[in-house]
mmCIF file of C-alpha atoms and ligand atoms in Angstrom:
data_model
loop_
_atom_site.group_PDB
_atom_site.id
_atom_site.type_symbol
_atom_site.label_atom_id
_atom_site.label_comp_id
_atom_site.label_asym_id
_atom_site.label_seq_id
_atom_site.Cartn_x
_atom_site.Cartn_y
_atom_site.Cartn_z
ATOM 1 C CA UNK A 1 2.224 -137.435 71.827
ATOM 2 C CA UNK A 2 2.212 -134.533 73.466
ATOM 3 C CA UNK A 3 -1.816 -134.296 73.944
ATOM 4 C CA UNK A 4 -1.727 -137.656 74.855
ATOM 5 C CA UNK A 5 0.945 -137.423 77.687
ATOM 6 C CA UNK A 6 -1.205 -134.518 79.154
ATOM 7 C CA UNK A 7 -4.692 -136.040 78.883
ATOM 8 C CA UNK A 8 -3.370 -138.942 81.018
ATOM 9 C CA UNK A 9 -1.802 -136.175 83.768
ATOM 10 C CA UNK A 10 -5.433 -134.431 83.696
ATOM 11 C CA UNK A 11 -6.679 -138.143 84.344
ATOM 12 C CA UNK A 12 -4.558 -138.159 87.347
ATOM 13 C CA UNK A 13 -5.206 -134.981 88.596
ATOM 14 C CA UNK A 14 -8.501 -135.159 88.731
ATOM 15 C CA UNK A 15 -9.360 -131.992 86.831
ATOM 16 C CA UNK A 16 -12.241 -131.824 84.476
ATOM 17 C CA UNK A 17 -11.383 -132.014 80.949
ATOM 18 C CA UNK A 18 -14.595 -130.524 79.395
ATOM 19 C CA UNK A 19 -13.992 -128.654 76.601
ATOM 20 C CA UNK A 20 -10.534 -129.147 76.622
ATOM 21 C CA UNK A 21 -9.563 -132.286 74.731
ATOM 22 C CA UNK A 22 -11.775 -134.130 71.944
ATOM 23 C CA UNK A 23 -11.477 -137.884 70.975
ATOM 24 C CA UNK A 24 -10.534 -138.594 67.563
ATOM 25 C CA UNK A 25 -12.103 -140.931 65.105
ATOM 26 C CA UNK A 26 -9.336 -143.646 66.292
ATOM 27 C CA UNK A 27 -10.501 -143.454 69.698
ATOM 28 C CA UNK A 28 -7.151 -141.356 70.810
ATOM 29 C CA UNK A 29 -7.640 -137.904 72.399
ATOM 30 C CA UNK A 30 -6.485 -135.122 70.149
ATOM 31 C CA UNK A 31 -5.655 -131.515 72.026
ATOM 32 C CA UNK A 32 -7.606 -128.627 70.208
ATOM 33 C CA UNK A 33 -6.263 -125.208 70.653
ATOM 34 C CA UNK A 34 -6.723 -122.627 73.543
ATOM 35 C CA UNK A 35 -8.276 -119.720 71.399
ATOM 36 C CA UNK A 36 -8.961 -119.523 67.727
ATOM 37 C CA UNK A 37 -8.867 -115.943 66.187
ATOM 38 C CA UNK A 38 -10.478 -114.626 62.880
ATOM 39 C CA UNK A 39 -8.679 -111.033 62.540
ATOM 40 C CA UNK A 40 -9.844 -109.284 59.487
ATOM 41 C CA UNK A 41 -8.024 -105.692 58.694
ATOM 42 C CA UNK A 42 -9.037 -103.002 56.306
ATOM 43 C CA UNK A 43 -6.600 -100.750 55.483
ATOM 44 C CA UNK A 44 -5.626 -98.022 53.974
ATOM 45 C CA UNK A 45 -2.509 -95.831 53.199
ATOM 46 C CA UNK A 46 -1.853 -95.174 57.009
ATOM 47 C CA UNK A 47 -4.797 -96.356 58.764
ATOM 48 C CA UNK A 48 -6.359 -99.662 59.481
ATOM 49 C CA UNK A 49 -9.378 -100.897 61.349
ATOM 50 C CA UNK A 50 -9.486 -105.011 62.426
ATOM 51 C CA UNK A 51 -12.273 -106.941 62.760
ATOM 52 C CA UNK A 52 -11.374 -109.443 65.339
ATOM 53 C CA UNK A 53 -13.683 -112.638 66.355
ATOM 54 C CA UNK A 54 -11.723 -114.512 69.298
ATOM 55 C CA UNK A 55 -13.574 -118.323 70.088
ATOM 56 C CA UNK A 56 -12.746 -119.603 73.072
ATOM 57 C CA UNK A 57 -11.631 -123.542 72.692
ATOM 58 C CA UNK A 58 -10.886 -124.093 76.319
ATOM 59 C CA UNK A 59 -12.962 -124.026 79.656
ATOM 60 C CA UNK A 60 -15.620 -121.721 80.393
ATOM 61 C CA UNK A 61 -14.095 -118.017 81.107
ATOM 62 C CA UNK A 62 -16.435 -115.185 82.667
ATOM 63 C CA UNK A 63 -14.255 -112.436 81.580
ATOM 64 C CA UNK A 64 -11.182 -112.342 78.737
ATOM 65 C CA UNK A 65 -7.942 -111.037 77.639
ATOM 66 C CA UNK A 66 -6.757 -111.381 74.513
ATOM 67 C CA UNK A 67 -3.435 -110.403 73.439
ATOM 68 C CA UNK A 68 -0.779 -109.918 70.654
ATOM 69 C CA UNK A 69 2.229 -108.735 69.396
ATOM 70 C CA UNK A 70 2.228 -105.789 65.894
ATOM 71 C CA UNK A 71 5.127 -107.099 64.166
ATOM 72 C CA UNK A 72 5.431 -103.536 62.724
ATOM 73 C CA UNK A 73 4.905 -100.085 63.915
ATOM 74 C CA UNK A 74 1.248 -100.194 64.281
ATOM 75 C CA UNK A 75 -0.558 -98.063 66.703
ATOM 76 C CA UNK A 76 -3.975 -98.277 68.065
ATOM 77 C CA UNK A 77 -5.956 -95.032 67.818
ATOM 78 C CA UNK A 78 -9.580 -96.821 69.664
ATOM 79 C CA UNK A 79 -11.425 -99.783 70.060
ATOM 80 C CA UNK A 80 -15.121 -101.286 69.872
ATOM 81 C CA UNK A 81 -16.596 -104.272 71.660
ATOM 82 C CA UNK A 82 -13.378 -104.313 74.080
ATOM 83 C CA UNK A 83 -10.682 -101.868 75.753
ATOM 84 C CA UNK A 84 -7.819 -102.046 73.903
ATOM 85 C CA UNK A 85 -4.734 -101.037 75.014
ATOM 86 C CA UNK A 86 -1.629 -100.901 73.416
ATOM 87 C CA UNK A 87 1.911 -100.725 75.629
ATOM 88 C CA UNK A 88 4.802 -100.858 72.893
ATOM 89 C CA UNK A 89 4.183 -103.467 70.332
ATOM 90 C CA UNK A 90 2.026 -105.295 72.765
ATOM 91 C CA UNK A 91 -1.541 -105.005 72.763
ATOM 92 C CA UNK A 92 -4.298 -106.393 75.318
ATOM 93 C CA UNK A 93 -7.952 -106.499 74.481
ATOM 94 C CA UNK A 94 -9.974 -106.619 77.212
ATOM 95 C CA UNK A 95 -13.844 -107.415 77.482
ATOM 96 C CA UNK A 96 -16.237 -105.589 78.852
ATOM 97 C CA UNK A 97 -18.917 -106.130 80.980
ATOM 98 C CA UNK A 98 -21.703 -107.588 78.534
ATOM 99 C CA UNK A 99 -19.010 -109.951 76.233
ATOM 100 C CA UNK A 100 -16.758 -111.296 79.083
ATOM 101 C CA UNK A 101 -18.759 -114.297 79.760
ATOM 102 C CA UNK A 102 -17.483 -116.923 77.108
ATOM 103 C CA UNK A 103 -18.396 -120.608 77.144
ATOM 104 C CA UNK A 104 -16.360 -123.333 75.172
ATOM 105 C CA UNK A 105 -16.581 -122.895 71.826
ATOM 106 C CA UNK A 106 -18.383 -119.148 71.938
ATOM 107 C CA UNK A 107 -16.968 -116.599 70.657
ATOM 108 C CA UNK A 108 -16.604 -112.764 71.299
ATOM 109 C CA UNK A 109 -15.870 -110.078 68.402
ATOM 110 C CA UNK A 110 -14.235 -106.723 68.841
ATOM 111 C CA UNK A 111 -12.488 -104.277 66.620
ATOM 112 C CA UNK A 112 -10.217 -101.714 66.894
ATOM 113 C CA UNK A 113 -8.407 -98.397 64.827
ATOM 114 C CA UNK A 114 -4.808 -97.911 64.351
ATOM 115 C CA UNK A 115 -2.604 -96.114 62.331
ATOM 116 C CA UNK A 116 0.759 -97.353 60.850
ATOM 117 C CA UNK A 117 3.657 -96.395 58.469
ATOM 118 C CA UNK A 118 5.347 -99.291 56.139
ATOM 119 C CA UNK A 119 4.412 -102.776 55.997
ATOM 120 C CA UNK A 120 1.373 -103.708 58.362
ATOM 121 C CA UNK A 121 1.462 -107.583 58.875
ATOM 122 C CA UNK A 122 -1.104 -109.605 61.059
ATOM 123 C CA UNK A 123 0.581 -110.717 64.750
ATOM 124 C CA UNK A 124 1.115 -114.168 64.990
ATOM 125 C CA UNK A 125 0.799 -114.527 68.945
ATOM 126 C CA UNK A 126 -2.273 -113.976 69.699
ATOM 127 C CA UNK A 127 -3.064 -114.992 73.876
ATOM 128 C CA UNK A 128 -6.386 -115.585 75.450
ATOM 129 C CA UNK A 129 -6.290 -115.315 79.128
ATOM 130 C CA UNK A 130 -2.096 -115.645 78.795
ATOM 131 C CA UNK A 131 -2.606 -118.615 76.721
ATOM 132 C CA UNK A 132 -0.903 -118.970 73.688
ATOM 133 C CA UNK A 133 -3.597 -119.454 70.586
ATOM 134 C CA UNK A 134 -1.043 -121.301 69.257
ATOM 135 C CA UNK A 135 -1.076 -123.806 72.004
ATOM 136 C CA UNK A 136 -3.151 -127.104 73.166
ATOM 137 C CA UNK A 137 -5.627 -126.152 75.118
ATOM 138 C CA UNK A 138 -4.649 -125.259 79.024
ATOM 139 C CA UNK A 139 -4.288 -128.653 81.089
ATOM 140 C CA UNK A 140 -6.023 -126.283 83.796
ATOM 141 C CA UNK A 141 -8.834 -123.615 84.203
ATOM 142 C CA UNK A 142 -7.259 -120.357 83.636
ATOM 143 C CA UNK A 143 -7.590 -118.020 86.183
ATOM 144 C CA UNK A 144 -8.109 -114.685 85.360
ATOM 145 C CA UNK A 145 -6.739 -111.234 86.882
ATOM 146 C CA UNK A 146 -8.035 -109.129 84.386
ATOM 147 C CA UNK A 147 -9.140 -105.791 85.689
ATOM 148 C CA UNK A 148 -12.040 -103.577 83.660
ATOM 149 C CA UNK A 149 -11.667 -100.309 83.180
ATOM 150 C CA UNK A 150 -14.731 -99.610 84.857
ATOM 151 C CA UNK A 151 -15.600 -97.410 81.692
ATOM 152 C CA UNK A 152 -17.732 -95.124 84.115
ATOM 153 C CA UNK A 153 -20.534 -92.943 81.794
ATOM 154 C CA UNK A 154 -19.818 -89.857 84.078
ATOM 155 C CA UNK A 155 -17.020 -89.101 85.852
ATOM 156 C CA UNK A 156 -18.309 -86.364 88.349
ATOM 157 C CA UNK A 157 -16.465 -86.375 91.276
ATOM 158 C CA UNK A 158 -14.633 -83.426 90.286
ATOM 159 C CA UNK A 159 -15.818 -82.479 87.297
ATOM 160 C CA UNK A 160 -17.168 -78.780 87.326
ATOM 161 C CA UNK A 161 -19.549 -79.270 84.373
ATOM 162 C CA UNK A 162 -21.122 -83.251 84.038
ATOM 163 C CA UNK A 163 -24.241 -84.444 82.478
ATOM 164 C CA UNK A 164 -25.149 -87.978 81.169
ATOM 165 C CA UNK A 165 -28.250 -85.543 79.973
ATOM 166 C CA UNK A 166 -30.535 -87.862 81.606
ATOM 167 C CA UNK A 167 -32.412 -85.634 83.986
ATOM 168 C CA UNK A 168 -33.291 -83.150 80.988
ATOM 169 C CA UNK A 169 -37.046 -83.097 80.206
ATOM 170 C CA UNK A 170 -36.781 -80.319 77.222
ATOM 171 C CA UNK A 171 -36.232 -80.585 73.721
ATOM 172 C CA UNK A 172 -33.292 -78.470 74.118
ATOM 173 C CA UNK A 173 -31.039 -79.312 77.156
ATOM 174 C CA UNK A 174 -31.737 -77.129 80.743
ATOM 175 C CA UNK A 175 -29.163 -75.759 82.875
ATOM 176 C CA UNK A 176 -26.125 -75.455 83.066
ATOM 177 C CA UNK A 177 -26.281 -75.311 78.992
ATOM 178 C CA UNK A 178 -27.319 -72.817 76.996
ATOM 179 C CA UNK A 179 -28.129 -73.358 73.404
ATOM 180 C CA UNK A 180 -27.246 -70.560 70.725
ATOM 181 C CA UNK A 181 -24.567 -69.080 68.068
ATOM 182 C CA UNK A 182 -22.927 -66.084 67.740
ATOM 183 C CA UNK A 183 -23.379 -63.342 65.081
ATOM 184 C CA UNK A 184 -26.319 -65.136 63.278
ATOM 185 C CA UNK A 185 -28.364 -68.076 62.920
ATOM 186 C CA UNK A 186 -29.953 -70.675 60.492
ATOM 187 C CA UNK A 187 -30.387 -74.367 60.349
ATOM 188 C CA UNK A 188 -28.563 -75.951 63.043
ATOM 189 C CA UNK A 189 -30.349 -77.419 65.628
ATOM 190 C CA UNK A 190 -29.402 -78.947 69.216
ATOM 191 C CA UNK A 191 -32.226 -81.040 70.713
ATOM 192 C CA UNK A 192 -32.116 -83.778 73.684
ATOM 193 C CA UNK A 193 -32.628 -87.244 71.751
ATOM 194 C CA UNK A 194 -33.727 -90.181 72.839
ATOM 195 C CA UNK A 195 -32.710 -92.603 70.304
ATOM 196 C CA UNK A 196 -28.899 -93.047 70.902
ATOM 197 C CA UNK A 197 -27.379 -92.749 74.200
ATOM 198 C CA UNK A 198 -23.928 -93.769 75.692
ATOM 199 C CA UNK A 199 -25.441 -93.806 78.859
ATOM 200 C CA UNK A 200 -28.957 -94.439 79.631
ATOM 201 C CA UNK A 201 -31.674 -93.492 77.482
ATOM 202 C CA UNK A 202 -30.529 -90.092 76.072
ATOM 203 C CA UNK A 203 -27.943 -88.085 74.895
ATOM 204 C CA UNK A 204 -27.443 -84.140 72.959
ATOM 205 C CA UNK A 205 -28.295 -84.545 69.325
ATOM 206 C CA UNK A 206 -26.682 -81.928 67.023
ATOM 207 C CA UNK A 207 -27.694 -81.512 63.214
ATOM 208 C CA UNK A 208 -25.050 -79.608 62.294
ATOM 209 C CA UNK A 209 -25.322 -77.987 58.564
ATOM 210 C CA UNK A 210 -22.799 -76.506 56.287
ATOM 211 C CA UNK A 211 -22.041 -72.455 56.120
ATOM 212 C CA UNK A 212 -20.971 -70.631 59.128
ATOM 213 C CA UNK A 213 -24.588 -68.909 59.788
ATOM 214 C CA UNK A 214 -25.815 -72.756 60.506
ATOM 215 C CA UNK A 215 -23.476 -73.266 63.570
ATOM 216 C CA UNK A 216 -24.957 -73.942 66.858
ATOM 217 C CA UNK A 217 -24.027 -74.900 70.133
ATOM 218 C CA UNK A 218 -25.003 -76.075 73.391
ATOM 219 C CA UNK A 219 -22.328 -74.240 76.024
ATOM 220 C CA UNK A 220 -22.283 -73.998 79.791
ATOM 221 C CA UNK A 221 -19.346 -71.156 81.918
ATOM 222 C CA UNK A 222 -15.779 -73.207 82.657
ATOM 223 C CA UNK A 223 -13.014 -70.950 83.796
ATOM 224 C CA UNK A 224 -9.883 -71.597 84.228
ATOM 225 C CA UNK A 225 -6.169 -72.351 82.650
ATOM 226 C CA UNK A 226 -6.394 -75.642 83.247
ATOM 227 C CA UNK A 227 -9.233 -77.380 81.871
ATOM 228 C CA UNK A 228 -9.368 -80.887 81.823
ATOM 229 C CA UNK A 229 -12.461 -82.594 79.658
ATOM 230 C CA UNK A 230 -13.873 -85.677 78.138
ATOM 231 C CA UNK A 231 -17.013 -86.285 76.254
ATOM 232 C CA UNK A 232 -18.285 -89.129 74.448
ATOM 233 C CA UNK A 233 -19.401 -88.425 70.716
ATOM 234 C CA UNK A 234 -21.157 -89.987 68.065
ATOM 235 C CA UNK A 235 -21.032 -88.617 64.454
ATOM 236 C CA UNK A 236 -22.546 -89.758 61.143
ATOM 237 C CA UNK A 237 -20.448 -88.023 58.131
ATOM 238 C CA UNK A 238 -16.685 -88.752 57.974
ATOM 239 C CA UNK A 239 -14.407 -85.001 58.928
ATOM 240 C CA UNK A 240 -14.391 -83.167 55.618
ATOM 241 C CA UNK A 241 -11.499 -81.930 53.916
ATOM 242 C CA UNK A 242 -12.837 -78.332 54.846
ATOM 243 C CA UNK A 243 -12.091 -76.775 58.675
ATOM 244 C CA UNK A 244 -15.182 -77.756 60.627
ATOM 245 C CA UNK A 245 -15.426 -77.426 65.153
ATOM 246 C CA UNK A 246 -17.315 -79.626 67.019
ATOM 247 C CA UNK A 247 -15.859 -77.780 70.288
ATOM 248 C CA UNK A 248 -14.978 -74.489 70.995
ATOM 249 C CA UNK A 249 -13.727 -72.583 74.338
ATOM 250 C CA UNK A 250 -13.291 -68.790 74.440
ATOM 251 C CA UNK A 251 -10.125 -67.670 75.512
ATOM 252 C CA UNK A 252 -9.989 -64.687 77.269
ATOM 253 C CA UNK A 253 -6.095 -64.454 77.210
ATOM 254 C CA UNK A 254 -6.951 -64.479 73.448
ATOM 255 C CA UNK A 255 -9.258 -61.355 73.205
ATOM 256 C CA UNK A 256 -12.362 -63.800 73.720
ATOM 257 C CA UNK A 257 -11.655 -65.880 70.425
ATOM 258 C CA UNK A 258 -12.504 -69.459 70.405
ATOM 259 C CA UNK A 259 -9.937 -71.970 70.787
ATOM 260 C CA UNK A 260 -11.424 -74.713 69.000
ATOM 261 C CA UNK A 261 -11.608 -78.583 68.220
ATOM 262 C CA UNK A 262 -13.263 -80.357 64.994
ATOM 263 C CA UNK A 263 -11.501 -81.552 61.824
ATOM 264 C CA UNK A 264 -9.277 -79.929 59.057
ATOM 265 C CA UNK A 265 -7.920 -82.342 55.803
ATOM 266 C CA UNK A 266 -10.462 -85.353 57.308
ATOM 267 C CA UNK A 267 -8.111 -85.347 60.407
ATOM 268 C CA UNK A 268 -8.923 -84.558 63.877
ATOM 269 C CA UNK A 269 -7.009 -80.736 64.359
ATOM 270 C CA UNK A 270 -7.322 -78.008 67.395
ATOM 271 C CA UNK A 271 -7.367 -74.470 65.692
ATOM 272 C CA UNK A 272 -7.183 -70.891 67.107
ATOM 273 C CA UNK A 273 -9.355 -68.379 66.056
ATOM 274 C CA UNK A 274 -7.794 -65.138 66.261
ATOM 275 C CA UNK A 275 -4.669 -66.346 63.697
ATOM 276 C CA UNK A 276 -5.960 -69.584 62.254
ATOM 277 C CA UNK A 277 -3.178 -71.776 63.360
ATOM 278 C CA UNK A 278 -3.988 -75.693 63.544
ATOM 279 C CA UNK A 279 -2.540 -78.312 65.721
ATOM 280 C CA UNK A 280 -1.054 -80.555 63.657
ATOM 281 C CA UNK A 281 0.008 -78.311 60.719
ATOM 282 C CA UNK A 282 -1.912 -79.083 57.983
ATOM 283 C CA UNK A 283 1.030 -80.959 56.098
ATOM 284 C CA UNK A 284 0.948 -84.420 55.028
ATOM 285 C CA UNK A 285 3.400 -85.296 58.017
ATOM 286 C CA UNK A 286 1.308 -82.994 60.062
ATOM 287 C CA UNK A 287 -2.065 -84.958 58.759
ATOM 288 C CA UNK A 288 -0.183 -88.177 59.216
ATOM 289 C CA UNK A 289 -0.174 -87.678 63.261
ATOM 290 C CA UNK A 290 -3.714 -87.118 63.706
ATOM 291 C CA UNK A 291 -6.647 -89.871 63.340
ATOM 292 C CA UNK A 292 -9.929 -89.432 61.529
ATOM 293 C CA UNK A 293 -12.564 -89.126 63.925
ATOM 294 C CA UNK A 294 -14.453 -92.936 63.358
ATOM 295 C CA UNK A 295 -18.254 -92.517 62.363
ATOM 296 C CA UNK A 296 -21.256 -94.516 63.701
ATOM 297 C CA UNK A 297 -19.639 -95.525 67.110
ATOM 298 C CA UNK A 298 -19.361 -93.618 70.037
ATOM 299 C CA UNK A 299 -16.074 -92.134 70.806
ATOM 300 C CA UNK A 300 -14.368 -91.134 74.072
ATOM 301 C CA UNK A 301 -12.462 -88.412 73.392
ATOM 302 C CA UNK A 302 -10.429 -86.290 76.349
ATOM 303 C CA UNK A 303 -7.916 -83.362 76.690
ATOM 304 C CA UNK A 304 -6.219 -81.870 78.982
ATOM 305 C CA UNK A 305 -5.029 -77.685 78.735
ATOM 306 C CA UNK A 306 -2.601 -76.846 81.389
ATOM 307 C CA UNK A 307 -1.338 -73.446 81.515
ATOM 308 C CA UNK A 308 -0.016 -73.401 77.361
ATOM 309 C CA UNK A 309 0.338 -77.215 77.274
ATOM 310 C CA UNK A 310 -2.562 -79.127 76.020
ATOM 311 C CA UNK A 311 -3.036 -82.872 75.612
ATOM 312 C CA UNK A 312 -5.476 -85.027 73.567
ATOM 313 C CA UNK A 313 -6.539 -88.373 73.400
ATOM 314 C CA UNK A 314 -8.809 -90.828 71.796
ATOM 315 C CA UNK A 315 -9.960 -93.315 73.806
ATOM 316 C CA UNK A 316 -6.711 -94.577 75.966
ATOM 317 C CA UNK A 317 -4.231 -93.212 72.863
ATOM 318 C CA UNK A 318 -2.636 -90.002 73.473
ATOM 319 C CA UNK A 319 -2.788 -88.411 69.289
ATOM 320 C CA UNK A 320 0.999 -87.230 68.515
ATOM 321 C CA UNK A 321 -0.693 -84.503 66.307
ATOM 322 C CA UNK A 322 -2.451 -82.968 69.057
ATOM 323 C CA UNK A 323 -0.346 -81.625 71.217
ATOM 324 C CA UNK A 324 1.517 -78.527 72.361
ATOM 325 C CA UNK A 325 4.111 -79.296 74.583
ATOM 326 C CA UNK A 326 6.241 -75.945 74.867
ATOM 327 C CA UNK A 327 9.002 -77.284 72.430
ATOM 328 C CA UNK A 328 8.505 -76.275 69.007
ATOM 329 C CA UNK A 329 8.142 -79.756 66.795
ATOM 330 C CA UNK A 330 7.982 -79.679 62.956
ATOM 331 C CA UNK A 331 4.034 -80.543 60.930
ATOM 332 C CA UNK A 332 3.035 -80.890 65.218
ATOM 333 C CA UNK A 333 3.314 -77.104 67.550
ATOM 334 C CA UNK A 334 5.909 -75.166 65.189
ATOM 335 C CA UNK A 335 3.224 -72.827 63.453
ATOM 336 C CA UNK A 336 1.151 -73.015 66.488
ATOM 337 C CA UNK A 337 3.912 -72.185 69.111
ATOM 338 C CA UNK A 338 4.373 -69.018 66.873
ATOM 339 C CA UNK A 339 2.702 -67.181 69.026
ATOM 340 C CA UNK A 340 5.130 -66.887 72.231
ATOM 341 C CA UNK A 341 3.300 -67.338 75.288
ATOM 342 C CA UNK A 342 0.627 -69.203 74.638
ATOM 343 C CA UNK A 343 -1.501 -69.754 77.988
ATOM 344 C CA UNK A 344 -5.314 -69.594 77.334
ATOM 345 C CA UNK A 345 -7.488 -69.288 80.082
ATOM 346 C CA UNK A 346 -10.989 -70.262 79.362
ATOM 347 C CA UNK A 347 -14.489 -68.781 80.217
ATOM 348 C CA UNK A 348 -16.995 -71.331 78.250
ATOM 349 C CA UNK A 349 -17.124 -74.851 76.965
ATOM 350 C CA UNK A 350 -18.999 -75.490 73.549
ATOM 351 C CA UNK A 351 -19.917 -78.556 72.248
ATOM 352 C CA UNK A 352 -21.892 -78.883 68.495
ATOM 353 C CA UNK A 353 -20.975 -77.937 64.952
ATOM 354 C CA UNK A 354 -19.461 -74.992 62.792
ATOM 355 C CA UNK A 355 -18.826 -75.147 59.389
ATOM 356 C CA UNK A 356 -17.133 -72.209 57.367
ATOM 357 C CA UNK A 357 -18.470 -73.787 54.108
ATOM 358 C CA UNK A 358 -18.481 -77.137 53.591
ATOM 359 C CA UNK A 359 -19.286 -79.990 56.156
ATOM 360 C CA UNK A 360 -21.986 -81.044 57.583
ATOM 361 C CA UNK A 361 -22.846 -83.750 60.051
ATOM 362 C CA UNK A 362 -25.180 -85.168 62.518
ATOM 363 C CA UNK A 363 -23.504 -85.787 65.974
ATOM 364 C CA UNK A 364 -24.853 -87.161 69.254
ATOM 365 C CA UNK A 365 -22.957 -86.074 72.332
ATOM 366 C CA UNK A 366 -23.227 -87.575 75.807
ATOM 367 C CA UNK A 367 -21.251 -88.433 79.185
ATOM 368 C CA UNK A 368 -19.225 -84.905 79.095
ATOM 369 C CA UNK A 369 -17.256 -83.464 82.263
ATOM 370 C CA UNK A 370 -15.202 -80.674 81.765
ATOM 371 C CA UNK A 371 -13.225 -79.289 85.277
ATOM 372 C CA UNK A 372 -9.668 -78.694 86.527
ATOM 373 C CA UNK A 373 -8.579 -82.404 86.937
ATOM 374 C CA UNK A 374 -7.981 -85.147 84.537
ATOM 375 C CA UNK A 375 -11.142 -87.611 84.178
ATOM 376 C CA UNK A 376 -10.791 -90.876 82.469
ATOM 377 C CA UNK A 377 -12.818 -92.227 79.803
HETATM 378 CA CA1 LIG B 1 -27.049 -90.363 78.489
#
């Protein structure tokens, strides 16, 4: 009755109905839900990406929220196809600037990583536009306040080092990078590629080969103790098991050794040169608080190093494993924070691929900006 009661108060209103209520074989209207939602996981032991297909049921939307509850402890790592965001329990998926338009009955698809501990049921409440899925489609147009991201490629307004690698008409990338390896040389190669890009028409390709001797890199001077960066990567081969750096600063505080980012136990991990410590600890707990780095997508990932403290994230979602904040915290900082005093300060920024035996990958970089504030991604 329901339906019926509000299809006569649209009638009087004067609003227009399209889309919003269909007739049923007996000639009485029948409501048809706000949203319909097709959400596919794939999980494994701590990890889980969702394949999510939202239809719109009600009236014509040019950009789109949709919303939900984990009824568990479920926490998104990244997202595809939308910005997700995650605030407690709650998570909003937002569209972005190419899948926002969505007429009745089309439907948008987006997907996301997260990690989780336990049980990891489905949400029941999903919300389009603040609309319950589980609801009769709105009686009126829903108006959205949804605000994107913006999702700038390059964030350069005070950025000390930013390239979109664009304006570089070598095979190799120009200034302010300079391509090489330390100590000796073999198959790795760094080349400016044209056939993926984040941004525009061209990004840093890096075929990045197993055995120390094979590491290359494309670097450009950074100084500072605070170094702030983010950089958009693509990568082909899941993080091996073995230590591998896609990123490496040298720390002068540190008698010039590299303080490093790449992958240790398939995980994302920081490590230190000069005494081999990792960020988390390379426990299963440790392992547990770091994500895998997700292949064939492009990643934002960002830090932040501020005087000993250092921050990392993954899209919007600050990584637990990743950080060093002073206090000493079991399978997180406690091996790392052995070293009292801890305050890099930083001459370079590296970005490409060393293996110390296995591992080997091919990786596109593009959008970076390294400097000494914090840039979105
Ligand atoms: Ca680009």
């Amino acid at each position: 009755m329901r339906s019926l009661l509000r299809w006569a108060a649209l009638l009087a209103a004067g609003i227009s109905t399209a889309g919003l209520v269909v007739v049923g074989g007996n000639g009485a209207a029948v409501a048809v839900p706000a949203c319909t939602v097709d959400y596919v996981p794939n999980q494994w032991s701590d990890g889980f990406t969702a394949d999510v297909t939202v239809t719109n049921r009600a009236a014509p939307v040019s950009q789109w929220e949709l919303s939900w509850t984990f009824p568990g402890n479920q926490a998104v790592i990244s997202g595809w196809g939308a910005e997700v965001r995650q605030t407690g329990a709650k998570v909003v998926a937002t569209s972005l600037a190419w899948n926002g338009s969505l007429a009745t009955g089309a439907s948008a698809r987006f997907g996301f990583q997260a990690g989780y501990q336990g049980a990891n049921d489905a949400p029941v409440d999903f919300a389009f536009n603040g609309v319950s899925c589980n609801e009769d489609a709105p009686t009126t147009t829903t108006t959205t306040t949804t605000t994107t991201t913006g999702n700038l490629p390059v964030d350069c307004t005070t950025a000390t080092v930013c390239d979109d690698f664009e304006a570089h008409s070598g095979s190799t990338p120009g200034a302010p990078w300079t391509v090489g390896a330390a100590n000796c040389t073999g198959t790795g190669r760094v080349s400016v590629d044209s056939s993926v890009a984040h941004s525009g028409s061209k990004s840093v390709r890096v075929d990045g080969k197993a055995g120390y001797c094979n590491h290359i890199f494309f670097g450009a001077p950074l100084s500072g103790s605070v170094v702030h960066g983010r950089f958009y990567v693509r990568h082909t081969t899941a993080l091996p098991a073995a230590h591998v750096t896609f990123l490496a600063m040298k720390d002068t505080s540190d008698n010039n050794r590299d303080l490093r980012m790449g992958g240790q136990g398939t995980k994302l991990q920081w490590n230190r040169e000069s005494d081999d410590a990792t960020l988390p600890e390379q426990s299963p707990q440790g392992l547990a608080q770091s994500p895998p780095l997700p292949t064939g997508e492009w990643n934002c990932v960002r830090f932040s190093l501020d005087n000993g403290k250092l921050t990392t994230y993954l899209g919007q979602q600050e990584i637990a494993g990743l950080k060093v904040d002073g206090v000493p915290t079991p399978d997180i900082d406690r091996q790392w924070l052995n070293r009292q005093g801890w305050r890099p300060t930083v001459t370079d920024i590296r970005l490409g691929w060393e293996s110390y035996g296995d591992g080997s990958d091919t990786l596109w970089y593009d959008d970076v900006a390294f400097g000494p504030s914090p840039i979105a991604c």
